[in-house]
Coordinates of C-alpha atoms in Angstrom, one line a residue:
X431 CA 0.4 -24.3 -27.3
X432 CA 1.7 -21.2 -28.9
X433 CA 4.5 -19.7 -26.8
X434 CA 4.4 -16.0 -26.0
X435 CA 8.1 -15.6 -25.9
X436 CA 10.9 -14.4 -28.2
X437 CA 14.0 -16.4 -28.9
X438 CA 17.3 -14.5 -29.4
X439 CA 19.0 -14.8 -32.8
X440 CA 22.5 -14.9 -31.4
X441 CA 23.7 -17.2 -28.7
X442 CA 23.5 -15.5 -25.3
X443 CA 26.6 -14.7 -23.3
X444 CA 27.5 -17.3 -20.7
X445 CA 25.6 -16.8 -17.5
X446 CA 28.1 -17.8 -14.8
X447 CA 27.1 -19.2 -11.5
X448 CA 29.1 -19.9 -8.4
X449 CA 28.3 -23.3 -7.0
X450 CA 28.2 -24.1 -3.4
X451 CA 30.5 -27.1 -3.6
X452 CA 34.0 -27.4 -5.0
X453 CA 34.9 -29.9 -7.7
X454 CA 31.5 -29.9 -9.3
X455 CA 30.8 -29.6 -13.0
X456 CA 29.3 -26.0 -12.9
X457 CA 28.5 -26.1 -16.6
X458 CA 25.3 -27.9 -15.8
X459 CA 24.0 -24.7 -14.2
X460 CA 25.4 -22.0 -16.5
X461 CA 23.9 -21.2 -19.9
X462 CA 26.4 -21.9 -22.7
X463 CA 24.7 -21.3 -26.0
X464 CA 21.4 -22.5 -27.4
X465 CA 20.1 -24.4 -30.4
X466 CA 21.0 -21.5 -32.8
X467 CA 24.6 -22.0 -32.0
X468 CA 24.6 -25.5 -33.6
X469 CA 24.6 -26.2 -37.3
X470 CA 24.8 -29.9 -38.0
X471 CA 26.7 -32.3 -35.8
X472 CA 25.3 -34.5 -33.1
X473 CA 22.1 -33.1 -31.6
X474 CA 19.4 -34.4 -29.3
X475 CA 15.7 -33.5 -29.3
X476 CA 12.5 -34.5 -27.6
X477 CA 10.7 -36.3 -30.4
X478 CA 7.3 -34.8 -31.4
X479 CA 5.8 -31.7 -32.8
X480 CA 6.5 -28.4 -31.1
X481 CA 4.8 -25.1 -31.9
X482 CA 6.7 -21.8 -32.1
X483 CA 5.8 -18.1 -32.5
X484 CA 7.9 -15.3 -34.1
X485 CA 6.9 -11.7 -33.7
X486 CA 7.7 -8.7 -35.8
X487 CA 6.6 -9.9 -39.2
X488 CA 5.4 -7.3 -41.7
X489 CA 1.8 -8.5 -41.1
X490 CA 2.2 -9.6 -37.5
X491 CA 3.1 -12.8 -35.7
X492 CA 4.1 -16.0 -37.5
X493 CA 3.3 -19.5 -36.1
X494 CA 4.9 -22.8 -37.0
X495 CA 4.9 -26.4 -36.1
X496 CA 8.2 -28.2 -36.2
X497 CA 8.5 -32.0 -36.1
X498 CA 11.5 -33.7 -34.5
X499 CA 13.0 -37.1 -34.2
X500 CA 15.4 -37.8 -31.3
X501 CA 18.3 -36.5 -33.5
X502 CA 16.9 -34.4 -36.3
X503 CA 14.5 -31.7 -37.5
X504 CA 12.1 -33.6 -39.8
X505 CA 9.7 -31.0 -41.0
X506 CA 8.5 -27.4 -40.6
X507 CA 5.0 -26.1 -41.3
X508 CA 3.7 -22.6 -41.2
X509 CA 0.4 -22.8 -39.3
X510 CA -0.7 -19.2 -39.3
X511 CA 0.5 -15.8 -40.6
X512 CA -0.8 -12.5 -42.0
X513 CA 2.0 -11.8 -44.5
X514 CA 1.1 -10.5 -48.0
X515 CA 0.2 -13.4 -50.3
X516 CA 2.7 -13.9 -53.0
X517 CA 5.2 -11.5 -51.4
X518 CA 6.1 -12.1 -47.8
X519 CA 4.9 -15.7 -47.7
X520 CA 6.8 -16.6 -50.9
X521 CA 10.0 -17.1 -48.9
X522 CA 8.7 -19.8 -46.5
X523 CA 9.5 -22.8 -48.7
X524 CA 12.9 -21.5 -49.5
X525 CA 13.9 -20.9 -45.9
X526 CA 12.4 -24.2 -44.8
X527 CA 14.6 -26.0 -47.3
X528 CA 17.6 -24.2 -46.0
X529 CA 16.8 -25.1 -42.4
X530 CA 16.2 -28.7 -43.1
X531 CA 19.4 -29.0 -45.0
X532 CA 21.4 -27.2 -42.3
X533 CA 19.4 -28.8 -39.4
X534 CA 19.4 -25.4 -37.8
X535 CA 17.5 -22.2 -37.7
X536 CA 20.8 -20.4 -38.1
X537 CA 20.1 -19.0 -41.6
X538 CA 20.2 -15.5 -43.0
X539 CA 17.1 -13.3 -43.4
X540 CA 16.0 -12.8 -47.0
X541 CA 16.7 -9.4 -48.6
X542 CA 13.5 -7.6 -49.5
X543 CA 11.3 -9.5 -47.0
X544 CA 13.5 -9.0 -44.0
X545 CA 10.8 -8.6 -41.4
X546 CA 8.9 -11.7 -42.6
X547 CA 11.9 -13.9 -42.7
X548 CA 13.2 -12.8 -39.3
X549 CA 9.9 -13.5 -37.7
X550 CA 9.7 -16.9 -39.4
X551 CA 13.3 -17.7 -38.2
X552 CA 12.3 -16.6 -34.7
X553 CA 9.2 -18.9 -34.8
X554 CA 11.3 -21.9 -35.8
X555 CA 14.0 -21.1 -33.3
X556 CA 11.3 -20.9 -30.6
X557 CA 10.1 -24.4 -31.4
X558 CA 13.7 -25.7 -31.5
X559 CA 14.4 -24.2 -28.1
X560 CA 11.5 -26.2 -26.7
X561 CA 12.6 -29.5 -28.2
X562 CA 16.4 -29.1 -28.0
X563 CA 18.3 -31.3 -25.4
X564 CA 21.8 -30.5 -26.5
X565 CA 24.7 -31.8 -28.4
X566 CA 26.1 -35.2 -27.4
X567 CA 25.5 -36.9 -24.0
X568 CA 23.7 -34.8 -21.4
X569 CA 25.7 -34.2 -18.1
X570 CA 25.2 -36.8 -15.4
X571 CA 23.6 -35.4 -12.3
X572 CA 24.6 -36.5 -8.8
X573 CA 22.1 -35.0 -6.3
X574 CA 20.7 -35.5 -2.9
X575 CA 17.0 -36.5 -3.3
X576 CA 14.5 -34.0 -1.9
X577 CA 13.0 -30.6 -2.5
X578 CA 15.5 -27.7 -2.5
X579 CA 15.0 -24.0 -2.4
X580 CA 16.8 -21.5 -4.6
X581 CA 17.0 -17.8 -4.9
X582 CA 17.8 -15.7 -7.9
X583 CA 18.5 -12.0 -7.6
X584 CA 18.2 -9.2 -10.2
X585 CA 14.8 -9.8 -11.6
X586 CA 12.9 -6.8 -12.9
X587 CA 10.7 -6.9 -9.8
X588 CA 13.3 -8.3 -7.4
X589 CA 14.3 -11.7 -6.2
X590 CA 12.8 -14.9 -7.6
X591 CA 12.4 -18.0 -5.4
X592 CA 11.9 -21.5 -6.6
X593 CA 11.6 -25.0 -5.2
X594 CA 13.3 -27.8 -7.2
X595 CA 12.4 -31.5 -6.7
X596 CA 15.2 -33.9 -7.5
X597 CA 16.0 -37.6 -7.4
X598 CA 19.6 -38.8 -7.2
X599 CA 20.2 -38.3 -10.9
X600 CA 17.3 -36.2 -12.3
X601 CA 15.4 -32.9 -12.0
X602 CA 11.8 -33.9 -11.4
X603 CA 10.0 -30.7 -10.9
X604 CA 10.3 -26.9 -10.6
X605 CA 7.9 -24.5 -8.9
X606 CA 8.1 -20.7 -8.6
X607 CA 7.3 -20.1 -5.0
X608 CA 7.6 -16.3 -4.8
X609 CA 8.3 -13.4 -7.2
X610 CA 7.3 -9.8 -7.9
X611 CA 7.5 -9.8 -11.7
X612 CA 4.9 -8.1 -13.8
X613 CA 1.8 -10.3 -14.2
X614 CA 1.4 -11.3 -17.8
X615 CA 4.9 -10.0 -18.8
X616 CA 7.9 -11.2 -16.8
X617 CA 6.1 -14.1 -15.2
X618 CA 4.8 -15.3 -18.6
X619 CA 8.1 -17.1 -19.4
X620 CA 8.2 -19.3 -16.3
X621 CA 6.3 -22.3 -17.8
X622 CA 8.4 -22.1 -20.9
X623 CA 11.7 -22.1 -19.1
X624 CA 10.6 -24.8 -16.7
X625 CA 9.8 -27.0 -19.7
X626 CA 13.2 -26.3 -21.2
X627 CA 15.1 -27.1 -18.0
X628 CA 13.2 -30.3 -17.3
X629 CA 13.7 -31.4 -20.9
X630 CA 17.4 -30.6 -20.9
X631 CA 17.9 -31.7 -17.3
X632 CA 20.1 -28.7 -16.8
X633 CA 19.8 -24.9 -16.0
X634 CA 22.0 -24.4 -19.1
X635 CA 19.3 -22.5 -21.0
X636 CA 19.4 -19.1 -22.6
X637 CA 17.8 -16.0 -21.2
X638 CA 14.7 -14.9 -23.1
X639 CA 15.0 -11.7 -25.1
X640 CA 12.6 -9.1 -23.9
X641 CA 12.4 -10.4 -20.4
X642 CA 16.2 -10.9 -19.8
X643 CA 16.3 -9.8 -16.2
X644 CA 13.4 -12.0 -15.2
X645 CA 14.7 -15.1 -17.0
X646 CA 18.3 -14.6 -15.7
X647 CA 17.0 -14.4 -12.2
X648 CA 14.9 -17.5 -12.7
X649 CA 17.9 -19.4 -14.1
X650 CA 20.0 -18.3 -11.1
X651 CA 17.3 -19.5 -8.7
X652 CA 17.2 -22.9 -10.2
X653 CA 21.0 -23.1 -10.4
X654 CA 21.1 -22.1 -6.7
X655 CA 18.7 -24.9 -5.8
X656 CA 20.7 -27.4 -7.9
X657 CA 23.9 -26.3 -6.2
X658 CA 22.2 -26.9 -2.8
X659 CA 21.1 -30.4 -3.9
X660 CA 24.6 -31.2 -5.2
X661 CA 26.4 -29.8 -2.1
X662 CA 26.9 -32.0 1.0
X663 CA 26.0 -28.9 3.0
X664 CA 22.7 -28.4 1.2
X665 CA 19.5 -28.5 3.2
X666 CA 16.4 -30.2 1.8
X667 CA 13.1 -28.5 2.5
X668 CA 11.2 -31.7 1.8
X669 CA 8.1 -31.7 4.0
X670 CA 7.2 -34.4 6.5
X671 CA 4.8 -37.2 5.6
X672 CA 1.7 -36.4 7.5
X673 CA -1.8 -37.8 7.6
X674 CA -4.4 -35.1 7.0
X675 CA -7.4 -36.0 9.2
X676 CA -10.9 -35.7 7.7
X677 CA -14.2 -35.1 9.6
X678 CA -16.5 -35.5 11.2
X679 CA -14.3 -35.4 14.3
X680 CA -14.5 -36.6 17.8
X681 CA -11.8 -35.0 19.9
X682 CA -10.6 -35.1 23.5
X683 CA -11.1 -31.4 24.4
X684 CA -8.0 -29.4 25.1
X685 CA -5.1 -27.6 23.5
X686 CA -2.6 -29.5 21.4
X687 CA 0.7 -28.5 19.9
X688 CA 1.8 -29.4 16.4
X689 CA 4.8 -28.8 14.2
X690 CA 5.0 -28.7 10.4
X691 CA 8.3 -29.0 8.6
X692 CA 9.1 -27.9 5.1
X693 CA 8.2 -24.2 5.4
X694 CA 10.2 -21.9 3.1
X695 CA 12.5 -20.9 5.9
X696 CA 11.9 -23.6 8.5
X697 CA 9.3 -25.2 10.7
X698 CA 5.9 -23.8 11.7
X699 CA 4.6 -24.4 15.2
X700 CA 0.9 -24.2 16.3
X701 CA -1.4 -24.6 19.2
X702 CA -4.8 -26.0 18.3
X703 CA -7.8 -25.7 20.7
X704 CA -10.6 -28.3 20.2
X705 CA -13.9 -29.2 21.7
X706 CA -15.4 -32.7 21.5
X707 CA -16.6 -32.0 17.9
X708 CA -14.9 -28.9 16.6
X709 CA -11.8 -26.9 16.0
X710 CA -12.1 -23.8 18.3
X711 CA -8.9 -22.0 17.6
X712 CA -5.5 -22.2 15.9
X713 CA -2.5 -20.1 17.0
X714 CA 0.8 -20.0 15.2
X715 CA 3.3 -19.9 18.1
X716 CA 6.5 -19.7 16.1
X717 CA 7.7 -19.5 12.5
X718 CA 10.5 -18.0 10.4
X719 CA 8.6 -17.3 7.2
X720 CA 9.2 -14.0 5.3
X721 CA 6.7 -11.4 6.9
X722 CA 5.4 -10.0 3.7
X723 CA 5.2 -13.4 1.8
X724 CA 4.7 -16.5 3.8
X725 CA 3.9 -14.7 7.1
X726 CA 1.3 -12.6 5.4
X727 CA -1.0 -15.6 4.6
X728 CA -1.0 -17.2 8.0
X729 CA -4.1 -15.4 9.2
X730 CA -5.9 -16.5 6.0
X731 CA -4.9 -20.1 6.6
X732 CA -6.2 -20.0 10.2
X733 CA -9.5 -18.4 9.0
X734 CA -9.9 -21.2 6.3
X735 CA -9.3 -23.9 8.9
X736 CA -11.9 -22.5 11.3
X737 CA -14.5 -21.7 8.7
X738 CA -14.2 -25.1 7.0
X739 CA -13.5 -27.1 10.2
X740 CA -11.1 -28.9 7.9
X741 CA -7.7 -28.8 6.3
X742 CA -9.2 -29.5 2.9
X743 CA -8.2 -26.3 1.2
X744 CA -5.7 -25.4 -1.5
X745 CA -2.2 -24.1 -0.8
X746 CA -1.9 -20.4 -1.4
X747 CA -0.2 -19.7 -4.8
X748 CA 3.2 -18.0 -4.2
X749 CA 3.5 -19.4 -0.7
X750 CA 3.1 -23.1 -1.2
X751 CA 5.8 -24.2 1.3
X752 CA 4.3 -22.0 4.0
X753 CA 0.8 -23.3 3.3
X754 CA 1.9 -27.0 3.3
X755 CA 3.9 -26.6 6.5
X756 CA 0.9 -24.9 8.2
X757 CA -1.4 -27.7 7.2
X758 CA 1.1 -30.3 8.4
X759 CA 1.4 -28.5 11.8
X760 CA -2.3 -28.4 12.4
X761 CA -2.7 -32.0 11.2
X762 CA -0.1 -33.0 13.7
X763 CA -2.0 -31.4 16.5
X764 CA -5.4 -32.8 15.4
X765 CA -4.0 -36.3 15.1
X766 CA -3.1 -36.1 18.8
X767 CA -6.6 -34.9 19.7
X768 CA -8.7 -37.3 17.7
X769 CA -10.4 -40.0 19.7
X770 CA -9.9 -43.2 17.7
X771 CA -11.9 -46.3 17.9
X772 CA -10.4 -49.5 19.0
X773 CA -8.0 -51.0 16.5
X774 CA -7.5 -47.7 14.7

């Protein structure tokens, strides 16, 4: 997939982060240079073919495919461009030879075709940034398994919130749970950066040129979550295991209370009113979700439950934790109300 991101030509400044626990190796959370900072020496890549895009060529964008082994750049192919035949495109083979010899995109632009060569270098650097795992052995993670929330301040639109799923020694998944970045611009880099962090098993990735504030806030949010996971004082927001009942239902009529854990800011409590064969009402009796984010979707979740007479609806994008905790709370109440046949 072609990446709609730019890659900086110079290594970015170190993005420092204060961890929540003393004695930890904070370098696993703070950016400390990217693949353009390395020319030769031990390197580690994800084997495969990675596509890159470089903008600003004389004729427009340049696209490449770069092939990697686990320790080397094996090949570079220009897959699309609109440079002038015999002029701009004449430098591709020359620059490819330099990069393969140097095992790096850290080469000079070619005089006379500066725009073309800079766009080509950016395209290769983009592909390298996706495959690059670092120099030498990656840092060993020591984490509390679970799902941890993180917050990064200073985005173009404000704070960015993430949830990061970890095992004892690995980052398993990253989800952006709330943000106010510009659709199609700031938020376009999330998938790219998530892929980098999961590949590198570290938040030590560079900010993306052109969306620097957004990418730095995102990095800070992931770093915050990892600090929580590494700290003995960290609190996991891992939701409870809950059985979601499916209809048709037979209930003992009445009002039943339920609780759902794993909301973005804590538990969600509900009262659910049922007849013998239907859900008559759902009232959220207590929660601590943010009023204009998680709290804003509660009425919609209640409406979906009553309209569908079921909990078989998708979590609301941007408020996943709140949605899942609400479903867990209602399921908790319904499981109390369901009349079960003997032996079930």
